[in-house]
Coordinates of C-alpha atoms in Angstrom, one line a residue:
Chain A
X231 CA 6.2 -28.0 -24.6
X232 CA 5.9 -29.9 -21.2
X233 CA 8.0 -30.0 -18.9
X234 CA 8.5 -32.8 -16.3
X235 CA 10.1 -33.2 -12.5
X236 CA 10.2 -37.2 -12.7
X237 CA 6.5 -38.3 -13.8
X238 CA 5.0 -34.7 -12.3
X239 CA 4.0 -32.2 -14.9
X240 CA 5.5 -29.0 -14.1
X241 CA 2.3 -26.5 -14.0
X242 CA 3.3 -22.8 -15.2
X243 CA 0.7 -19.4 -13.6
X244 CA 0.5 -17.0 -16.0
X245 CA -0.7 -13.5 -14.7
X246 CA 0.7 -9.7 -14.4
X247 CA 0.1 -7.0 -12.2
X248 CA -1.5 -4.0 -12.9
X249 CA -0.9 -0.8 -10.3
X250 CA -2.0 2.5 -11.3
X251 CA 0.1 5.4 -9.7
X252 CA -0.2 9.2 -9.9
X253 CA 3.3 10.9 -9.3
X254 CA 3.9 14.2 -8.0
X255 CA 6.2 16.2 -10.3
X256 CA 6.7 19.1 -7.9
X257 CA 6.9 22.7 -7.9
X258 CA 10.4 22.9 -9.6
X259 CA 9.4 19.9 -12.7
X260 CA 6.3 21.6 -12.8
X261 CA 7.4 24.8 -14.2
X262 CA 10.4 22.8 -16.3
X263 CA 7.7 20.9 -18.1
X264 CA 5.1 24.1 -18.3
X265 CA 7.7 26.0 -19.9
X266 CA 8.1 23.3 -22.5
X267 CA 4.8 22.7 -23.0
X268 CA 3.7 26.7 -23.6
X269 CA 6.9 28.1 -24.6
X270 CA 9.1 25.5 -26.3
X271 CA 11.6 26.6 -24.2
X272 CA 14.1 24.6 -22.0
X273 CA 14.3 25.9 -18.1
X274 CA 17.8 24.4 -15.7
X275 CA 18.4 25.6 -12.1
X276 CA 21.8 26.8 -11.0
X277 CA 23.6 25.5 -7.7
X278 CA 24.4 28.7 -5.8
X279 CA 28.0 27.0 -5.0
X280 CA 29.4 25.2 -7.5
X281 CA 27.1 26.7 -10.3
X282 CA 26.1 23.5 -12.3
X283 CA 22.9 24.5 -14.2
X284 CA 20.9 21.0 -14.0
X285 CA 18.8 20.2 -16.5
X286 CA 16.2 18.5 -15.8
X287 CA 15.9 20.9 -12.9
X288 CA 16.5 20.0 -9.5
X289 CA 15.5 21.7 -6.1
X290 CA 18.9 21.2 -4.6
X291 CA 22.3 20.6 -5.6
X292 CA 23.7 17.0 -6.5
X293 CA 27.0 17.7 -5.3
X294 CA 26.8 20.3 -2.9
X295 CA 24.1 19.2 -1.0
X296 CA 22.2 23.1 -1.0
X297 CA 19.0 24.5 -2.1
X298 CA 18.3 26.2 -5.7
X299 CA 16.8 28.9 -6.1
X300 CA 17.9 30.7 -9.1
X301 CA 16.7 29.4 -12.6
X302 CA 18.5 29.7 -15.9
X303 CA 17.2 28.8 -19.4
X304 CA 19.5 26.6 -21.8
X305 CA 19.8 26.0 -25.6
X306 CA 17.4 23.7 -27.7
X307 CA 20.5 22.3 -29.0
X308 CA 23.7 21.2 -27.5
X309 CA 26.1 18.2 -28.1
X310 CA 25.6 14.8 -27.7
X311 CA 28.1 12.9 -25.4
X312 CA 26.7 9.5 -26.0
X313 CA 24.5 7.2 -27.4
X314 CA 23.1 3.9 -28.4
X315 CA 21.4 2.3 -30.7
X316 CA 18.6 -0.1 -29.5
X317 CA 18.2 -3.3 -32.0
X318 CA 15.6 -4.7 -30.1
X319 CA 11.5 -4.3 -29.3
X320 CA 9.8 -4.1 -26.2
X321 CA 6.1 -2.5 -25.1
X322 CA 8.0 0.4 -23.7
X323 CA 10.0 1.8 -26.5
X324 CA 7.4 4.3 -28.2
X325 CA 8.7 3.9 -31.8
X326 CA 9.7 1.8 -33.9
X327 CA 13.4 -0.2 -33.2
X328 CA 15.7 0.8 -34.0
X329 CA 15.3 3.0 -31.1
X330 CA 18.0 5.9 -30.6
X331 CA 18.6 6.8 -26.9
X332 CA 21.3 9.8 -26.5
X333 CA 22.8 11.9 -23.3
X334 CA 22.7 15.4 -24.7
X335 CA 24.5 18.5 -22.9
X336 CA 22.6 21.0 -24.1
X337 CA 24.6 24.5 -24.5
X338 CA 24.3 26.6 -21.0
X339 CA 23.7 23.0 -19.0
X340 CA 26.0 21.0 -16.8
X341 CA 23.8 18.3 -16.7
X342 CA 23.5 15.6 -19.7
X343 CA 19.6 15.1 -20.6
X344 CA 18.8 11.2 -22.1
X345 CA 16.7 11.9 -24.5
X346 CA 15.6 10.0 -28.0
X347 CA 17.3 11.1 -31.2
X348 CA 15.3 11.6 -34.3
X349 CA 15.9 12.3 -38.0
X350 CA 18.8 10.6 -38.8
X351 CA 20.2 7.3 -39.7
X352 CA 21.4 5.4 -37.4
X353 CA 24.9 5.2 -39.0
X354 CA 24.9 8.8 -39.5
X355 CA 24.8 9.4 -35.3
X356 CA 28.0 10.0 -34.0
X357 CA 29.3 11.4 -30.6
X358 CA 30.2 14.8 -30.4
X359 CA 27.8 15.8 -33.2
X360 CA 25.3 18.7 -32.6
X361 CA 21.8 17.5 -32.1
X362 CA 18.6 20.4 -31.5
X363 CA 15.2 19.6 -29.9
X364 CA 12.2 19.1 -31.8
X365 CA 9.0 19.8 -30.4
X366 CA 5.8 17.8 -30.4
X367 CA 2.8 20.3 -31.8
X368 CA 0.3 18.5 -29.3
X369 CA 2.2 18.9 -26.0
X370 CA 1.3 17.8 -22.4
X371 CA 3.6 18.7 -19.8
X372 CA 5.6 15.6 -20.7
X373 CA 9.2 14.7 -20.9
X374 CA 7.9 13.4 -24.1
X375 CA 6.7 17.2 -25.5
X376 CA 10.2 17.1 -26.8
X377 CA 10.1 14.5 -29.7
X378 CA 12.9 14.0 -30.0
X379 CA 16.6 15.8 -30.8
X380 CA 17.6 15.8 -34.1
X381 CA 21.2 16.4 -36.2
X382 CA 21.7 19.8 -37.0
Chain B
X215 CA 38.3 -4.0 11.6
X216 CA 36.4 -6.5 14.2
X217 CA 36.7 -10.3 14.0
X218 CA 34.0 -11.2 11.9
X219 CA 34.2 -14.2 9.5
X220 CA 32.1 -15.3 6.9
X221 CA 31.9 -19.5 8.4
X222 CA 29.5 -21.2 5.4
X223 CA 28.4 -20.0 2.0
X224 CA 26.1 -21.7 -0.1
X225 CA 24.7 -21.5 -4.0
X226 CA 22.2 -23.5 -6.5
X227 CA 23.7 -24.1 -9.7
X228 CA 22.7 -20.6 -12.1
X229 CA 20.1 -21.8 -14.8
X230 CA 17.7 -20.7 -17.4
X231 CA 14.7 -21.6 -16.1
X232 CA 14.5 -23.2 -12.8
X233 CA 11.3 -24.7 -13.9
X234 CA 11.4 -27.4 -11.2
X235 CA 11.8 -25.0 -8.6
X236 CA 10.0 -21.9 -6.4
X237 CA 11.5 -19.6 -5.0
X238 CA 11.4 -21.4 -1.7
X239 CA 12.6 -24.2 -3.5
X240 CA 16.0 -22.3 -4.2
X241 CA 16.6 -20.3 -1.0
X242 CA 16.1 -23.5 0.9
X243 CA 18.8 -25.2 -1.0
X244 CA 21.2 -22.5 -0.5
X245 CA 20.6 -22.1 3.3
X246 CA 21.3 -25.4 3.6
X247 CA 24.5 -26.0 1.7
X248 CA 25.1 -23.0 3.7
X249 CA 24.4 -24.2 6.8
X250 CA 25.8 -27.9 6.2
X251 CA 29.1 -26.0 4.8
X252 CA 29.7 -24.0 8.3
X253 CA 28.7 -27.4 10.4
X254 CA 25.8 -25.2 12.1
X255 CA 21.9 -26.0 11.8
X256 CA 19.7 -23.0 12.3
X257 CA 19.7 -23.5 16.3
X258 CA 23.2 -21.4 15.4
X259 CA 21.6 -19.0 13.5
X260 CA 20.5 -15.7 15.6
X261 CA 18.8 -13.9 12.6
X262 CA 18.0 -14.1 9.1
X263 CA 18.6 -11.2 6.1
X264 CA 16.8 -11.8 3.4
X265 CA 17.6 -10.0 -0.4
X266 CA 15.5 -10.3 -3.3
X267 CA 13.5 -7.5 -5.6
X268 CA 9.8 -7.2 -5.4
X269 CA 9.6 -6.7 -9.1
X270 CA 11.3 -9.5 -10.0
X271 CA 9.2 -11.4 -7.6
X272 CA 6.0 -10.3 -8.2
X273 CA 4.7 -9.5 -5.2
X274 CA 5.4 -6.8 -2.6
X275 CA 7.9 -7.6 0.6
X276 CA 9.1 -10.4 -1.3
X277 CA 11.1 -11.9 1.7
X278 CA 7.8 -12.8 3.4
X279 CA 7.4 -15.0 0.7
X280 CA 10.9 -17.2 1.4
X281 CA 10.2 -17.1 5.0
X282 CA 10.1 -20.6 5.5
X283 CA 12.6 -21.7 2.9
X284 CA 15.4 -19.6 5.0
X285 CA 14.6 -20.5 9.0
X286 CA 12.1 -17.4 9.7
X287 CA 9.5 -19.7 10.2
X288 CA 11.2 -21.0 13.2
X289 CA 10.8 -17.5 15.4
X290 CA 13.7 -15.8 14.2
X291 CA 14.5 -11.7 13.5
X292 CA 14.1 -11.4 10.0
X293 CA 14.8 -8.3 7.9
X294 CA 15.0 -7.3 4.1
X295 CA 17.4 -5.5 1.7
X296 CA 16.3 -5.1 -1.6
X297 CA 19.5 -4.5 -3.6
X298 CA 22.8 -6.9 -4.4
X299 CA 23.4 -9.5 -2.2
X300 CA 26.6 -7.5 -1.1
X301 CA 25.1 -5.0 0.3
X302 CA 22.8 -7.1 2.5
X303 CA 25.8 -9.0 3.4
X304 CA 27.2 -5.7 4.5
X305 CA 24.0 -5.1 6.6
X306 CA 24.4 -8.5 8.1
X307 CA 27.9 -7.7 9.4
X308 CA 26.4 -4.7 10.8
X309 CA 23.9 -6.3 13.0
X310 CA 26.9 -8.6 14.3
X311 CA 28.7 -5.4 15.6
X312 CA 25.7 -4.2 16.9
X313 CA 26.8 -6.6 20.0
X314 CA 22.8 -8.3 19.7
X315 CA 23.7 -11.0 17.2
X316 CA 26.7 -13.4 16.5
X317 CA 25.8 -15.0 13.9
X318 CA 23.5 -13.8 10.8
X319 CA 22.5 -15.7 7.6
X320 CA 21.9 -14.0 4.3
X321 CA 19.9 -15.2 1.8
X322 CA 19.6 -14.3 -1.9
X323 CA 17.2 -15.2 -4.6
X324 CA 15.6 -14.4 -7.7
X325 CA 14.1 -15.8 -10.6
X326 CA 15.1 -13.8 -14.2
X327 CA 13.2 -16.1 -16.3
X328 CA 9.7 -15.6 -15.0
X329 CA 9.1 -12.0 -15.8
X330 CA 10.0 -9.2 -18.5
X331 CA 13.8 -7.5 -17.3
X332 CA 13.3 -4.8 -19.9
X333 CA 10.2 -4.1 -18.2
X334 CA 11.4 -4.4 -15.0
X335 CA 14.8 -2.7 -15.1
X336 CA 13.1 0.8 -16.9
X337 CA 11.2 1.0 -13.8
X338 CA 14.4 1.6 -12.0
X339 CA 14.7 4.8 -14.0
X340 CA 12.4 7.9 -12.5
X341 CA 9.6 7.9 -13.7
X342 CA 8.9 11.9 -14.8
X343 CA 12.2 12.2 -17.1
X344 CA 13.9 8.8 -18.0
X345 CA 11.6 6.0 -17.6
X346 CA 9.4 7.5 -20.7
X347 CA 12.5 7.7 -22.8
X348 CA 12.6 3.7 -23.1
X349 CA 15.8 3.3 -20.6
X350 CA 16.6 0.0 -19.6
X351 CA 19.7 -2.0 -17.8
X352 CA 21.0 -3.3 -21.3
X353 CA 20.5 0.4 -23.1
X354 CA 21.6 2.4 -20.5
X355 CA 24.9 0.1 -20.1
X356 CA 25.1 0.9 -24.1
X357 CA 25.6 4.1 -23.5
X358 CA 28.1 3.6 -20.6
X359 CA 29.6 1.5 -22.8
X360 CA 30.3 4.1 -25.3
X361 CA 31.1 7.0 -22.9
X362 CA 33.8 4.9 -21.7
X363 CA 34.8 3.8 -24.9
X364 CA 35.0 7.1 -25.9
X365 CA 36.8 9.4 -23.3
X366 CA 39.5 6.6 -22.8
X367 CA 39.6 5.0 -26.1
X368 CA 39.1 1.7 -25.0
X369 CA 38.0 -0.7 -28.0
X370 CA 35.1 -3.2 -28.6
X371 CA 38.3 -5.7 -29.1
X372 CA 39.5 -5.4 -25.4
X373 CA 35.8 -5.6 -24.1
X374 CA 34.9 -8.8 -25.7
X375 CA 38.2 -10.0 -24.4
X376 CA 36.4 -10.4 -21.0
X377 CA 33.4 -12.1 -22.1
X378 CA 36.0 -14.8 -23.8
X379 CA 38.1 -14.5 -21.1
X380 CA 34.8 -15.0 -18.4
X381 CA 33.5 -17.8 -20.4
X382 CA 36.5 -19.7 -20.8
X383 CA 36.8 -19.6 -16.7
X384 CA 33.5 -21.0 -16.6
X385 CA 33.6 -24.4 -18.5
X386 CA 35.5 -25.7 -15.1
X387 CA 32.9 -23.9 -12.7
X388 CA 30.2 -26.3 -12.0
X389 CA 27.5 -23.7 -10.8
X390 CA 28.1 -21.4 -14.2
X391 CA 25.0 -21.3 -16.7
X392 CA 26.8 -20.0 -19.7
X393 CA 30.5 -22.0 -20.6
X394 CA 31.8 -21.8 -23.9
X395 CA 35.4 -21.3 -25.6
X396 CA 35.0 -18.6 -27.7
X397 CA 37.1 -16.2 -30.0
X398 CA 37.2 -12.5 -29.7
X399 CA 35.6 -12.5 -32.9
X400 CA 33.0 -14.7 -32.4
X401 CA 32.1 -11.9 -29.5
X402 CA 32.5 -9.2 -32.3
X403 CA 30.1 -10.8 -34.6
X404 CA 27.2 -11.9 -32.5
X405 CA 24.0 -10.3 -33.0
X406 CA 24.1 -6.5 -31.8
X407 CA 21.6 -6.2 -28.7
X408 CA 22.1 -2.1 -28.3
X409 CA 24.9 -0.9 -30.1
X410 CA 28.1 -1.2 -29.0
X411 CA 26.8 -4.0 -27.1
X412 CA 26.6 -7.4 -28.7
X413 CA 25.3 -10.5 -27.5
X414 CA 28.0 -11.8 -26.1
X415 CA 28.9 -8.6 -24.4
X416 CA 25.7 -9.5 -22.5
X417 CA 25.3 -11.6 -18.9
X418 CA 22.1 -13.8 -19.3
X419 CA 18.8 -13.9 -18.0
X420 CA 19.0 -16.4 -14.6
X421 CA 18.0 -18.0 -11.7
X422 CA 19.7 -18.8 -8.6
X423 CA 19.7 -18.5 -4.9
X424 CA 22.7 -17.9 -2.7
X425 CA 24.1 -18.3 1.1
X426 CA 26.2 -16.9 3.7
X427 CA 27.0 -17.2 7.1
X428 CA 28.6 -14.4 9.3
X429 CA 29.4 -14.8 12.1
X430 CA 31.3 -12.8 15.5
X431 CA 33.0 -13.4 19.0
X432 CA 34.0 -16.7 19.5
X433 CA 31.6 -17.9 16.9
X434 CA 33.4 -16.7 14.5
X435 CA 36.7 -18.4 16.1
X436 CA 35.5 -21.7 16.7
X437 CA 34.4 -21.6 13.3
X438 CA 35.1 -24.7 10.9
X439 CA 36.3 -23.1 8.6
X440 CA 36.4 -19.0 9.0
X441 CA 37.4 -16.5 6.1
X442 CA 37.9 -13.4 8.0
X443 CA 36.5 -9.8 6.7
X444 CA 39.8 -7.5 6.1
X445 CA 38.0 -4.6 4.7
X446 CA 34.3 -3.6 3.4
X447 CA 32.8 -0.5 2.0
X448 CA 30.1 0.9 0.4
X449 CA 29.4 3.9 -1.5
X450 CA 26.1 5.7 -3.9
X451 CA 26.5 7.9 -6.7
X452 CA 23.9 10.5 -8.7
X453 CA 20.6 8.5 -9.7
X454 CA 20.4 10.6 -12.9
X455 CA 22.6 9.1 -15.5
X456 CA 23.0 12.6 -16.5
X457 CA 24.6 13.9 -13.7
X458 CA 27.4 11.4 -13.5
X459 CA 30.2 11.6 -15.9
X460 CA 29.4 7.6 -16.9
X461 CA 33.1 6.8 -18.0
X462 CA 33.9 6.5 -14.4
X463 CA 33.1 5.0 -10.9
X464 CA 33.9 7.0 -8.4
X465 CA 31.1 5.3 -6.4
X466 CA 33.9 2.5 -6.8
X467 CA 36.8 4.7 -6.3
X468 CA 36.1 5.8 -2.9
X469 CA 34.5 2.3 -1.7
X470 CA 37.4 0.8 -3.0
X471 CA 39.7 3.0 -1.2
X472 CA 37.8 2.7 2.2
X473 CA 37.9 -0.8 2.1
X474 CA 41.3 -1.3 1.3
X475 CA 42.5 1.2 4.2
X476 CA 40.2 -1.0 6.6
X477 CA 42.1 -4.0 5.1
X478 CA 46.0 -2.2 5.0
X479 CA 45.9 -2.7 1.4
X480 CA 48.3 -0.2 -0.3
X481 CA 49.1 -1.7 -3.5
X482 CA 45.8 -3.6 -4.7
X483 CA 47.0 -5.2 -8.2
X484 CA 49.9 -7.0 -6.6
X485 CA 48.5 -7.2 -2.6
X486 CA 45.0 -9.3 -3.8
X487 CA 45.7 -12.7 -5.1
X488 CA 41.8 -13.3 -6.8
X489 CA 38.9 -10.9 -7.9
X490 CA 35.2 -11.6 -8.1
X491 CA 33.7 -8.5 -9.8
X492 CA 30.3 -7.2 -11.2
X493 CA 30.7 -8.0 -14.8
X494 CA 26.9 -7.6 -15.9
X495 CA 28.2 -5.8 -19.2
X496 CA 31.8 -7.3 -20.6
X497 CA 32.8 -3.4 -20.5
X498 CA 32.2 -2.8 -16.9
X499 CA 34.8 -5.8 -15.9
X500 CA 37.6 -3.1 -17.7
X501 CA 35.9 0.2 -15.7
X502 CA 35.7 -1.8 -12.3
X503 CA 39.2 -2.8 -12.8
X504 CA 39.9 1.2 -13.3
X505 CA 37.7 1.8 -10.2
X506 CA 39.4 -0.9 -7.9
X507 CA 42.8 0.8 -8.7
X508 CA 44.1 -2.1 -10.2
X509 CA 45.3 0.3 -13.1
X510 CA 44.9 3.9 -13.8
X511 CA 41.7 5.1 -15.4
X512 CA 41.4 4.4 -18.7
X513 CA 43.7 1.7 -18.1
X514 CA 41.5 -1.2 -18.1
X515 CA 42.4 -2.0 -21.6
X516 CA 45.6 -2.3 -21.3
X517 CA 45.1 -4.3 -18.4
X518 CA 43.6 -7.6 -20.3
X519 CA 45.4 -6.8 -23.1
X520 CA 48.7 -7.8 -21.0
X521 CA 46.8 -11.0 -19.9
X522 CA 47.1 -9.9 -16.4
X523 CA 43.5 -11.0 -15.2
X524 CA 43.6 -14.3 -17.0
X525 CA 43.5 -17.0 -14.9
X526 CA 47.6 -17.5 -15.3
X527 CA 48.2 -14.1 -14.6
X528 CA 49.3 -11.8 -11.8
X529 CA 45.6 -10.7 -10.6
X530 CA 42.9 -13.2 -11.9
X531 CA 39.8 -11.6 -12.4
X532 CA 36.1 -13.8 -12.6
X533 CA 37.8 -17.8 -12.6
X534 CA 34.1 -18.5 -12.2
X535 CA 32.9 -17.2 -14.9
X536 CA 31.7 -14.3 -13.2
X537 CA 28.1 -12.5 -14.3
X538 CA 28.8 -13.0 -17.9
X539 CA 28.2 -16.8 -17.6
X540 CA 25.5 -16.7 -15.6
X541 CA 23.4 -13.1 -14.2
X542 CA 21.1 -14.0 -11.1
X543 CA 20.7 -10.3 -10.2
X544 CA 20.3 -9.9 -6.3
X545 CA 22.3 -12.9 -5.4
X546 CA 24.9 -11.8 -8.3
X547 CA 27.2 -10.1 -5.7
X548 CA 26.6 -12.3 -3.3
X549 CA 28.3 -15.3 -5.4
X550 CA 31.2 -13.0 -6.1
X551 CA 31.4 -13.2 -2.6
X552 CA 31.0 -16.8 -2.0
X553 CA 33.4 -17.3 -4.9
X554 CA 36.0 -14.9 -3.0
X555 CA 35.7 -16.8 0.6
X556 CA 36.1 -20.5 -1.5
X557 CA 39.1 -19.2 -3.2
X558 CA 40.6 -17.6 0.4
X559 CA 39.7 -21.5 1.9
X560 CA 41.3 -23.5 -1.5
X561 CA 37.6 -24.8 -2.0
X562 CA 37.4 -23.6 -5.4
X563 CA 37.7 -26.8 -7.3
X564 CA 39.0 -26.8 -10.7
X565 CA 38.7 -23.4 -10.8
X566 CA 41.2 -22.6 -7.4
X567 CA 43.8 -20.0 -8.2
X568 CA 47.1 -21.7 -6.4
X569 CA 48.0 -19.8 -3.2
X570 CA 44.9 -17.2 -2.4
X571 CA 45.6 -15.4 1.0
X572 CA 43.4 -12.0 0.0
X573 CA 40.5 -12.3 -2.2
X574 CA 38.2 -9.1 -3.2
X575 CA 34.4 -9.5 -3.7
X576 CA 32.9 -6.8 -5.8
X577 CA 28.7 -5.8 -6.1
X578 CA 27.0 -3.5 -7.4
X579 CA 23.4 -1.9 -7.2
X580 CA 21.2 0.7 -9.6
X581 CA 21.5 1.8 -13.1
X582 CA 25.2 1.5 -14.6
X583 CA 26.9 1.0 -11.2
X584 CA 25.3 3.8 -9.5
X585 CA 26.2 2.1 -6.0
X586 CA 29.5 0.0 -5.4
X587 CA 30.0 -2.8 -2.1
X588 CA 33.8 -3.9 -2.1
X589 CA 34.8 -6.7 0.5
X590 CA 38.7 -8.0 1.1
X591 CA 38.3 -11.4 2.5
X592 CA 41.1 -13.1 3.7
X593 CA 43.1 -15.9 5.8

């Protein structure tokens, strides 16, 4: 369809921009996603103050405004505090919609993780349910490495 | 607080598709309403603040881009904020109390229609842990949505209250996109966008531009028409959803709380005659009204339930229509404000609340209202 301002022809530009970017993950993501990646295990820091164990890691303390030192490893599983249920599709969502998107407190972490949830019908999902991480068997270092968390 | 006033605000209508127009095209038109509303031309102007979002532009340092449509062309200071149009309100105020500048003009624009906003609010998320996960602004608000819900027992009922409550206010706003008279259930049984958030629970996709003039000193007082700042915070929370407990603002709280000391505001529900707040999300309108201390937390339900922020009420909330009928995003805030200062001067048309002396302006900035900006305006 065309559209008009008076007897002008409105012109439209299509285009998009493309920047590639290479991001730093840091010492302290670093070894959070190694650990995953070789271990299948799940790695938080622990605020020397307040002790909230933050998962995903952190090299100093949200709320107290300190450096972290000391590292603690969590549960696979924990609760899930909230979630939604995306009805819609978009290039980024990497399966098929519905998509699942939940905050997870996994047991031992202050911190929720957002994260996907997997294995379950949607109108099974509820909040407060337990939920445990599932593992990718070709893993890069990647948030993604965990596939998921699925009802247990 | 000093004398500072906001003297001229200006705003395009809020469309679709502003096919017809660049972005030029829009800031220009709202500098000048602005400009013609305070009785100035930019001679008055001492410097321009420009807010807009690079992503949403297409193009880095956006604001170059307007330059021209908002005075910088004619030798002027010019600066950016990318953020809510609040917020670069608040840094205008700021340069007029840094003793250099009396008067400031801030300009907002930005064009929803002309790009992808799922696409565009994910890459507000980090990119290592959440961005991969698929977060947007519409699914991370979901899951605000149901925190809240949950830890407070609010219900899908009293949020869709606000979007029929928001539109109805709109159908006698002139500048609203979206005006309809709708039934709660109508809100309940639109299409579900990200569960529990329906369609109608939803702001729009927009475009708009939006003006205001600030002004100091004897600017300020030999103003036309001057709605004086009473009160004005900001405040950030946590970037990582995770880290904040999403049921609540206290980003909100404590802005709220700064701004209403500046102001002498002890008793906010019954001291502010008019409310312009954030309401991206139908939900949020209850949780700012929580944050704003208009009611205990958790209380927000209750709140509309009583009718109190309907336009006949005690404390009406949005009588423009607020976000839901029509979602700019950086000049959203900014509008609120405009919207406050028309109310304080009786300019509000059909949509005037009888008798505003204080009127509160409410933005907000980052994923589910990580960052609040609170202004009292007033006579």
């Amino acid at each position: 369809m065309t559209q008009k301002a008076g007897d002008q022809e409105l012109i439209v530009y299509k285009s998009r921009i493309k920047v590639p970017y290479t991001w730093s993950v840091g010492e302290v993501g670093s070894r959070f996603l190694t650990e995953i990646k070789e271990n299948q295990k799940i790695w938080g820091t622990r605020c020397p103050v307040c002790d909230a164990v933050f998962v995903p890691p952190k090299k100093t303390c949200t709320y107290c405004f300190v450096p972290i030192h000391e590292w603690t490893e969590v549960k696979d599983e924990g609760v899930l505090q909230t979630y939604t249920i995306a009805r819609y599709k978009t290039d980024l969502i990497p399966q098929d919609s519905p998509q699942i998107i939940g905050i997870i407190l996994l047991d031992g972490a202050d911190t929720g993780l957002v994260h996907l949830i997997g294995e379950a019908p949607p109108e099974k999902i509820k909040v407060g349910m337990r939920v445990k991480a599932v593992f990718n068997k070709d893993r890069k270092g990647h948030i993604l490495d965990i596939k998921h968390f699925k009802p247990i | 607080m000093e004398n500072i006033a906001v003297v001229g605000v200006g705003q395009t209508k809020i469309e679709r598709n502003k096919l017809g127009d660049t972005f030029a095209d829009m800031v220009y038109e709202a500098t000048k309403k602005a400009l013609d509303d305070a009785g100035m031309t930019m001679d008055d102007i001492d410097n321009v603040i420009t807010t807009s979002n690079d992503f949403w532009d297409g193009r880095t340092i956006s604001t170059m881009a307007v330059n021209d449509a908002c005075g910088g062309g004619l030798a002027k200071n010019m600066s950016a904020v990318e953020g809510d149009g609040t917020f670069s309100a608040f840094y205008g105020m700021a340069r007029i109390l840094s003793g250099v500048y009396d008067t400031t003009l801030v300009v907002s624009h930005v064009k929803g229609s002309e790009s992808e906003n799922v696409l565009i609010t994910n890459a507000i998320f980090d990119p290592l842990y959440m961005r991969p996960i698929g977060l947007d602004s519409i699914n991370s608000s979901a899951l605000q949505m149901r925190r809240y819900m949950t830890k407070y027992g609010i219900t899908e009922e009293q949020c869709a209250k606000v979007s029929v409550k928001n539109h109805k206010n709109a159908l006698k706003n002139p500048y609203a996109q979206i005006a309809m008279d709708i039934s709660v259930d109508d809100v309940l049984n639109s299409r579900v966008i990200s569960d529990p958030l329906k369609l109608y629970d939803c702001s729009p996709v927009s475009d708009a531009a939006a003006a205001v003039i600030l002004a100091g000193g004897d600017k300020a007082k030999k103003a036309k028409k001057p709605v004086w700042v009473k009160g004005v915070s900001y405040t950030a929370d946590a970037y990582f959803l995770g880290d904040r407990d999403l049921a609540d603002a206290s980003a909100l709280d404590k802005a709220a709380l700064e701004a209403y000391e500046m102001a002498g505001i002890e008793d906010p529900l019954n001291e502010i005659d008019v409310a312009e707040v954030y309401d991206a999300f139908s939900y949020m309108e209850l949780m700012w009204y929580e944050g704003l201390g208009f009611c205990p937390p958790g209380g927000g339900g209750k709140l509309i339930d009583k009718g109190i922020t309907e336009m006949d009420g005690d404390l009406p909330v949005n009588p423009s229509g607020g976000l839901l009928s029509g979602h700019p995003v950086t000049p959203g805030g900014m509008i609120r404000l405009i919207e406050a200062v028309l109310q304080v001067r009786g300019d509000a048309g059909e949509h005037q609340v009888d008798g505003v002396k204080t009127a509160l302006a409410h933005g907000i900035n980052g994923a589910c209202g990580q960052s609040h900006c609170v202004w009292i305006v007033g006579r």
